[in-house]
XYZ file of C-alpha atoms in Angstrom:
420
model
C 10.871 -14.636 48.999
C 14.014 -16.215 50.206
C 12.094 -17.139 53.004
C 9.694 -19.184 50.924
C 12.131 -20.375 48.566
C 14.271 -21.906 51.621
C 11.131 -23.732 53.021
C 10.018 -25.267 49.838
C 14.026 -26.172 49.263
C 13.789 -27.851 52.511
C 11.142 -29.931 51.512
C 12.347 -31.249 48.762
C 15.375 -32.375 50.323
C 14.254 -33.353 53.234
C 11.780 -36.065 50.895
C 15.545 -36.850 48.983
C 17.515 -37.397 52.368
C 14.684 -39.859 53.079
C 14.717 -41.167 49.954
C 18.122 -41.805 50.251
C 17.977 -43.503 53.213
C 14.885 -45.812 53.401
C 15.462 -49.311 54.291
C 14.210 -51.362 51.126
C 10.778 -53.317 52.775
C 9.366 -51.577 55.585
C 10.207 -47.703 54.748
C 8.571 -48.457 51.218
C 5.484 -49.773 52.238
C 5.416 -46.783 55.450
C 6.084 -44.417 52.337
C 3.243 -45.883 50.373
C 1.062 -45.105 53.337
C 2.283 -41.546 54.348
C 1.828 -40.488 50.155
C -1.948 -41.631 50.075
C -3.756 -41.148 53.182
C -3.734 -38.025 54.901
C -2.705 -35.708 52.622
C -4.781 -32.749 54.995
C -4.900 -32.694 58.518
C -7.816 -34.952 59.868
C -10.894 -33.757 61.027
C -13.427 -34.962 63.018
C -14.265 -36.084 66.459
C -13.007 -38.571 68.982
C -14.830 -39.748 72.333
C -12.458 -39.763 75.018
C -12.331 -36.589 76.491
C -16.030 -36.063 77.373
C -16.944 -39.532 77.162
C -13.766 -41.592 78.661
C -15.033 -45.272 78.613
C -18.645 -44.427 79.662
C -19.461 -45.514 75.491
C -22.015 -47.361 73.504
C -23.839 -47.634 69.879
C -26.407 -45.042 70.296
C -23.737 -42.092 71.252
C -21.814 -43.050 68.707
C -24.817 -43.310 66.240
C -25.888 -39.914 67.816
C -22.901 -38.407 67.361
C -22.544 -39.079 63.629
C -26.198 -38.122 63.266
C -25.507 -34.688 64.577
C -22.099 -33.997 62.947
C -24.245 -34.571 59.677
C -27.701 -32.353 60.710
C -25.554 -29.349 62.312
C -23.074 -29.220 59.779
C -20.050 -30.190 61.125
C -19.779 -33.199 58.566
C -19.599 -30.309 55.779
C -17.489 -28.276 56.933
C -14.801 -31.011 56.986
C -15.475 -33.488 60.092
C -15.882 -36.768 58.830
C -14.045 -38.936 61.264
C -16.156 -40.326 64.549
C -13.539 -41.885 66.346
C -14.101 -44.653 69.204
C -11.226 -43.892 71.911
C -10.577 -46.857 74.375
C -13.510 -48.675 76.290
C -15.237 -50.117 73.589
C -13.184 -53.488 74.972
C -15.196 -56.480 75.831
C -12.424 -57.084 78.566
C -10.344 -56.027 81.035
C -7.352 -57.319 81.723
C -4.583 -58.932 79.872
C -4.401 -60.241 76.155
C -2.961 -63.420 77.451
C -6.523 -63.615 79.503
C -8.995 -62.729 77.039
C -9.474 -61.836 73.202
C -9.753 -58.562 71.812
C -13.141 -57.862 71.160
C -15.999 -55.667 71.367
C -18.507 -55.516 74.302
C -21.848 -56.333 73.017
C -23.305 -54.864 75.842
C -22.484 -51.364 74.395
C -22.578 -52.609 71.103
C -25.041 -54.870 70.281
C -25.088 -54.637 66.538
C -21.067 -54.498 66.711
C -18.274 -52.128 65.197
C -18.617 -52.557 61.509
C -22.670 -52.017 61.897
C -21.165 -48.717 63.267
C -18.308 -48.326 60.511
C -21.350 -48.813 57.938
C -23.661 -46.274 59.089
C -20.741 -43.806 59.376
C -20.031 -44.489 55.667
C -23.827 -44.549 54.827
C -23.694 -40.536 56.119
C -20.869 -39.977 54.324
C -18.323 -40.354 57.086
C -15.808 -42.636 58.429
C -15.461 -44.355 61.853
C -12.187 -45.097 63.953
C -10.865 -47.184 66.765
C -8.553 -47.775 69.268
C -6.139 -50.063 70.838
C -2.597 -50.208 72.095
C 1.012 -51.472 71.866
C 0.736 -53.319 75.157
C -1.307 -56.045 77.112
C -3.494 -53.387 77.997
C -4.370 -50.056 77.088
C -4.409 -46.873 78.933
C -7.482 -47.750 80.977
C -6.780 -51.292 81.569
C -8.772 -52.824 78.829
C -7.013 -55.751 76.556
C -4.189 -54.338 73.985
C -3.121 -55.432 70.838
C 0.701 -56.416 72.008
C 1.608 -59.756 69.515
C -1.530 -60.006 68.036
C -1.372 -56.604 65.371
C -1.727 -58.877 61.989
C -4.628 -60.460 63.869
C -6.227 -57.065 65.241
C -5.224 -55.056 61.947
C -7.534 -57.242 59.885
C -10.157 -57.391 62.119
C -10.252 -53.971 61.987
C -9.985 -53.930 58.189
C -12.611 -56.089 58.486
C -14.848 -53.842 59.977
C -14.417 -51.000 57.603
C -12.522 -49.062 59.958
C -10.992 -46.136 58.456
C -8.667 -44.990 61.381
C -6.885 -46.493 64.423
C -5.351 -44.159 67.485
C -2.731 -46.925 68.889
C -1.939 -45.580 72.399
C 0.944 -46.696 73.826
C 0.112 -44.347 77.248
C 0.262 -47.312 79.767
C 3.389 -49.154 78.260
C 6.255 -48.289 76.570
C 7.175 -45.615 78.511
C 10.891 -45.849 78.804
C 11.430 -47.553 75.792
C 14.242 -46.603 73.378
C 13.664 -45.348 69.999
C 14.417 -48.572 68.383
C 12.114 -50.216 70.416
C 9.474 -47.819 69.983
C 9.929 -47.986 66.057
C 9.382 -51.581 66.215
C 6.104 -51.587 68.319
C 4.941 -48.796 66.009
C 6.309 -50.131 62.629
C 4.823 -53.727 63.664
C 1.436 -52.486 63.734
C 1.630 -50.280 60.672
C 3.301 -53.361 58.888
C -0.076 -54.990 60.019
C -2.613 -52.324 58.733
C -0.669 -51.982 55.149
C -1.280 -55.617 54.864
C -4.924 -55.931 54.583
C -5.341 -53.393 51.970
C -7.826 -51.095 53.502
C -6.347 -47.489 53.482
C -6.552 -46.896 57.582
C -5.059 -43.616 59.073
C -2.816 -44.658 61.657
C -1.834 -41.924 64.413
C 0.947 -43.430 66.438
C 0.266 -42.277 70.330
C 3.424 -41.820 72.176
C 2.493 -38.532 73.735
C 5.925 -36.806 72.421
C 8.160 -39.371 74.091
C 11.444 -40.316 72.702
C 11.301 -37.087 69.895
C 8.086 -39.356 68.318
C 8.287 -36.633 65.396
C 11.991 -37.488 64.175
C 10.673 -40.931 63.532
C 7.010 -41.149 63.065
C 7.069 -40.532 59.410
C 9.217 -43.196 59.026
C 7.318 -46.109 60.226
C 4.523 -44.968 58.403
C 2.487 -42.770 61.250
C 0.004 -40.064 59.756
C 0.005 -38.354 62.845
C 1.594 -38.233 66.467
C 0.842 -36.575 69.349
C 4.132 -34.064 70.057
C 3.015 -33.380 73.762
C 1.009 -34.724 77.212
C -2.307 -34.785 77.050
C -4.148 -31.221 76.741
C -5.770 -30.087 79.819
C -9.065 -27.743 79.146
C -6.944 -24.733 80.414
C -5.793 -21.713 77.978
C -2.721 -20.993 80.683
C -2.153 -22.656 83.739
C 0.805 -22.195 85.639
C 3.169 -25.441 85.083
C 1.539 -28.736 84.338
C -1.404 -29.605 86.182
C -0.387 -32.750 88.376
C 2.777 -32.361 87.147
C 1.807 -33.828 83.575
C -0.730 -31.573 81.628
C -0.577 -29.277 78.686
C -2.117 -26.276 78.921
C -3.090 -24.508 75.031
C 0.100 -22.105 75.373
C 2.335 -25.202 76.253
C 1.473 -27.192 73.502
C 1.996 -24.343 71.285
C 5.416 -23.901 72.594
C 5.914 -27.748 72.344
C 5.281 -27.334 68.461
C 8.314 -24.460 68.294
C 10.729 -25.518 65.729
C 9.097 -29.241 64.839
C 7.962 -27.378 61.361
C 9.896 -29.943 59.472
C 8.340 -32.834 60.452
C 5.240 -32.244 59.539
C 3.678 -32.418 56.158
C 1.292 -34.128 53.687
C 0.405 -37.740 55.119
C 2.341 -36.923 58.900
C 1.432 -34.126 61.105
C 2.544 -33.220 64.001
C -0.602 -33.835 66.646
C -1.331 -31.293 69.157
C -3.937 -33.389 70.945
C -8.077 -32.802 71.039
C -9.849 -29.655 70.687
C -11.056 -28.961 74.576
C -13.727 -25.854 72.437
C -17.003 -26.930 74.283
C -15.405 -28.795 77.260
C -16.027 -25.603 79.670
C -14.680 -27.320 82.191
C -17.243 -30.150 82.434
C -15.286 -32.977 81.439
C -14.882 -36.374 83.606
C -11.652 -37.144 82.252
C -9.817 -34.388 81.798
C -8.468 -31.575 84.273
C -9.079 -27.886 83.785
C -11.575 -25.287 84.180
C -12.211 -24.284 80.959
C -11.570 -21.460 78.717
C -13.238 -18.346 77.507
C -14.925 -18.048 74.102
C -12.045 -16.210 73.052
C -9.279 -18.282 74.023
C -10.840 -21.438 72.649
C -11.479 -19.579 69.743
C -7.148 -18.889 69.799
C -7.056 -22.570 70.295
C -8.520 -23.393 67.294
C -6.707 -20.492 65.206
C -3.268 -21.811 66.561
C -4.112 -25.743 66.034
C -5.223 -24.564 62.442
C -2.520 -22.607 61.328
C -0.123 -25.056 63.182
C -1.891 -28.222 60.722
C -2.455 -30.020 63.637
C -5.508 -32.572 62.766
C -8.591 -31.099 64.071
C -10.533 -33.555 66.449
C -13.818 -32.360 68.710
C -13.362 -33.651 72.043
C -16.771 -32.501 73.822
C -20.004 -34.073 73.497
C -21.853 -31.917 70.385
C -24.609 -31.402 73.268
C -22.486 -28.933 74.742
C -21.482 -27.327 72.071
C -23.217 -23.506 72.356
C -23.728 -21.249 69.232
C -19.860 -19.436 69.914
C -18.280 -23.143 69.894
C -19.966 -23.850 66.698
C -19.106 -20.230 65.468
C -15.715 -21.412 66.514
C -15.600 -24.495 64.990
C -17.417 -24.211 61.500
C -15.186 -20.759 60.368
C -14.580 -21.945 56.896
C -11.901 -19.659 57.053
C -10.114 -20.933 59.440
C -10.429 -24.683 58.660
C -9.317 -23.571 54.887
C -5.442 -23.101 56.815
C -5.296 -26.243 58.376
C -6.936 -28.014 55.242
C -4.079 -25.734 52.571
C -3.217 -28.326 49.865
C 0.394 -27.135 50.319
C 0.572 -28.846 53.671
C 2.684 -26.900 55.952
C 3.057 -26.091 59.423
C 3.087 -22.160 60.471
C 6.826 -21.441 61.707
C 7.324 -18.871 64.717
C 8.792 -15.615 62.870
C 8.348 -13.089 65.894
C 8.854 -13.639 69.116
C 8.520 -10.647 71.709
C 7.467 -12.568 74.663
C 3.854 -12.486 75.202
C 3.243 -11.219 71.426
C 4.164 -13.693 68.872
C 3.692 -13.994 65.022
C 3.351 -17.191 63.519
C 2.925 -17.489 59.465
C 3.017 -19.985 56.688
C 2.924 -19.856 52.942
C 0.090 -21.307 51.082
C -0.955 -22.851 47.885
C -2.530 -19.983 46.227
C 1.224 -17.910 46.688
C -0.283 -16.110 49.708
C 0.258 -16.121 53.311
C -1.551 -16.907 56.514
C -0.710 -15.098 59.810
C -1.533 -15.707 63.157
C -0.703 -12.770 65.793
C -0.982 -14.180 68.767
C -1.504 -11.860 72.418
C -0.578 -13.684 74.773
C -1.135 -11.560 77.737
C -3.629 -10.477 79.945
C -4.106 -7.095 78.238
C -5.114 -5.726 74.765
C -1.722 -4.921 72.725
C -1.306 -3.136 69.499
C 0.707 -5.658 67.029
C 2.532 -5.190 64.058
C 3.395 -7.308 61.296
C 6.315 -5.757 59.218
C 6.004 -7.626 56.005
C 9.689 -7.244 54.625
C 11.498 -7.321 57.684
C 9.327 -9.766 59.727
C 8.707 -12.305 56.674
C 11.129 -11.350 53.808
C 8.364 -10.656 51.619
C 9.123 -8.780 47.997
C 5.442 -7.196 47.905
C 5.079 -3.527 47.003
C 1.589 -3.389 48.196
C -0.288 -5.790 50.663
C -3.958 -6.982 50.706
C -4.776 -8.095 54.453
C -8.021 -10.018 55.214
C -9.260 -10.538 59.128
C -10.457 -14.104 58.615
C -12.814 -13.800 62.160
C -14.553 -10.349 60.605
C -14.894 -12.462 57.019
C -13.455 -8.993 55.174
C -10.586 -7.489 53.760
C -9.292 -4.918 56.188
C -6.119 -2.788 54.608
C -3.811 -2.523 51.795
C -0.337 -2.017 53.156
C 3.204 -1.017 51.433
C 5.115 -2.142 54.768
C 3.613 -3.096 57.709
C -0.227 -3.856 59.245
C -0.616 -2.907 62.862
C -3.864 -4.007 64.579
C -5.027 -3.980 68.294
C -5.315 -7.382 69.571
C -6.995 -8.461 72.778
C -5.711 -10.218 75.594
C -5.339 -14.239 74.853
C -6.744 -13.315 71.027
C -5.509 -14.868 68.239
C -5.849 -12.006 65.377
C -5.928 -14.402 62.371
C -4.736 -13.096 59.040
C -4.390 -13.954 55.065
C -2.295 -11.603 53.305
C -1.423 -10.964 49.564
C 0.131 -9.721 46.942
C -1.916 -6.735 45.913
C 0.731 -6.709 42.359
């Protein structure tokens, strides 16, 4: 109970120290869009890391078509997001406009934006903080009241401005500048656009995101489609485990309308993707994947073609369950309570008073785990109810502790509560 107590206290003054220290213009109109978009993690899917540039109208229409018919829409996916490419040109801003190629879009963006909305979805897009983006097409650098409302224009509903190929040694006061500037822009026209700020974790992105009005920012590198790898691949990749270790301790940051971003799902990847590195994971360890990037309320975007997908991924992915943690009106990120090397707890309070736990094996052998409910998590319960949310039942009533055997790079995922 103290537990709880302390992290609900710390919300409330972390919102008063910020309220006590907003800059009159900017932070209010940053505030206004961190209070009303966003208040769960997003969900959806984005086309980068199966697709990289190699993009046009009919995946996209494809996509959204079979996010509706396999279910995916219902269960909570509703953004389709465009990732760079979709660029008529190449190049430099002060060379060419920014506009779409109608080559792989004949009918345009907002044709697109309007069928996603007809399906009951919504549609993003990409750009940049430079003269170019990350693969060299034309970025948005000067032009963001421009580029904001032709986005606006378009009924797009949320931008990913990646500042990957500039930027990178910037200070933090130059960073909040090219990321204020464009959320300045978007809060101008008066369509309600998520805006995830893309800095890949440089310059401590999470101590500052909130306040230019980011929903969500990436905390790490870019994922590779590895559970563990040892180091970074090419010296710059984050396997699962690393980005879970990334998110150690950044609990505070993240909340209703800005979450910390752990990057793309890599579930359904196996290994086949052009763009990024990795050979894939197991069905069990992209099933821990998506446990930890629930529990963690990182924003939940698909990053394999829905093609790919076989019945385990979409097992994976549609585990009502699960989503229900990341989606928890109360909006918090599951803190590290246990830490015994390769077996770890993770929990978090939720909205209905109880609990979600994630214990988390990760070694290469089956371990027995125990969660000791008054020592572990300070909890004041006489008697326990514990539900396995991957078996869909409620497994034990406890007075103390729950011990279950968990397999090697499994993620056993828990909701426990008071049983009086």
């Amino acid at each position: 109970m103290k537990r709880l107590l302390f992290v609900l206290c710390s919300i409330l003054l972390s919102g008063a120290m910020h309220a006590a220290t907003a800059e009159p213009t900017s932070a209010e109109a940053a505030a206004e869009r961190v209070t009303t978009l966003a208040q769960t993690p997003p969900m959806g899917w984005s086309s980068w890391n199966y697709y990289g540039d190699r993009i046009n109208e009919k995946i996209i229409i494809d996509t959204i078509d079979k996010m509706v018919a396999s279910g995916l829409r219902d269960a909570g996916y509703i953004y389709v997001n465009i990732d760079d490419g979709w660029q008529k040109y190449k190049g430099s801003r002060a060379d060419h406009p920014l506009t779409y190629d109608e080559k792989k879009f004949p009918r345009g963006i907002k044709y697109l934006a309007d069928y996603a909305h007809q399906k009951g979805m919504k549609l993003g897009i990409y750009s940049g903080p430079g003269n170019s983006t990350c693969a060299g097409y034309v970025g948005s650098e000067g032009h963001e009241k421009q580029d904001a409302a032709m986005f606006a224009s378009w009924g797009v509903d949320h931008l990913k401005y990646d500042s990957c190929c500039s930027h990178q040694q910037a200070s933090q006061a130059v960073l909040k500048t090219v990321f204020g500037d464009m959320s300045k822009a978007l809060q101008a026209t008066g369509r309600p656009i998520v805006y995830h700020a893309c800095h890949c974790g440089w310059q401590n992105i999470w101590q500052w995101g909130n306040s230019v009005g980011a929903n969500q920012w990436r905390i790490g590198q870019d994922i590779s489609d590895d559970f563990n790898y040892p180091g970074n691949r090419e010296g710059y990749y984050f396997d699962v485990l690393d980005m879970i270790d990334r998110g150690v301790g950044l609990e505070a940051y993240s909340g209703k309308g800005h979450w910390n971003d752990y990057d793309m799902l890599v579930i359904g990847l196996h290994g086949h993707s052009k763009e990024l590195v990795g050979t894939g994971a197991s069905d069990t360890e992209y099933r821990t994947h998506f446990s930890m990037w629930a529990i963690l309320s990182s924003p939940l975007l698909i990053g394999a073609s829905l093609d790919d997908l076989n019945a385990a991924d979409m097992v994976t992915l549609k585990n009502k369950e699960i989503i229900a943690l990341n989606q928890d009106p109360l909006g918090l990120q599951a803190k590290r309570y246990v830490n015994n090397g390769d077996q770890q707890i993770f929990a978090k309070p939720l909205a209905d008073g109880s609990w979600a736990v994630a214990l988390l094996n990760r070694s290469g052998q089956t371990a027995t785990m125990t969660l000791n409910l008054h020592q572990d998590l300070d909890l004041p319960w006489k008697k326990t109810l514990v539900r396995d949310l991957w078996a869909h039942r409620d497994v034990a009533t406890v007075t103390d502790s729950y011990s279950s055997e968990v397999q090697s790079h499994e993620a056993k995922m828990l909701v426990i509560r008071s049983g009086w």
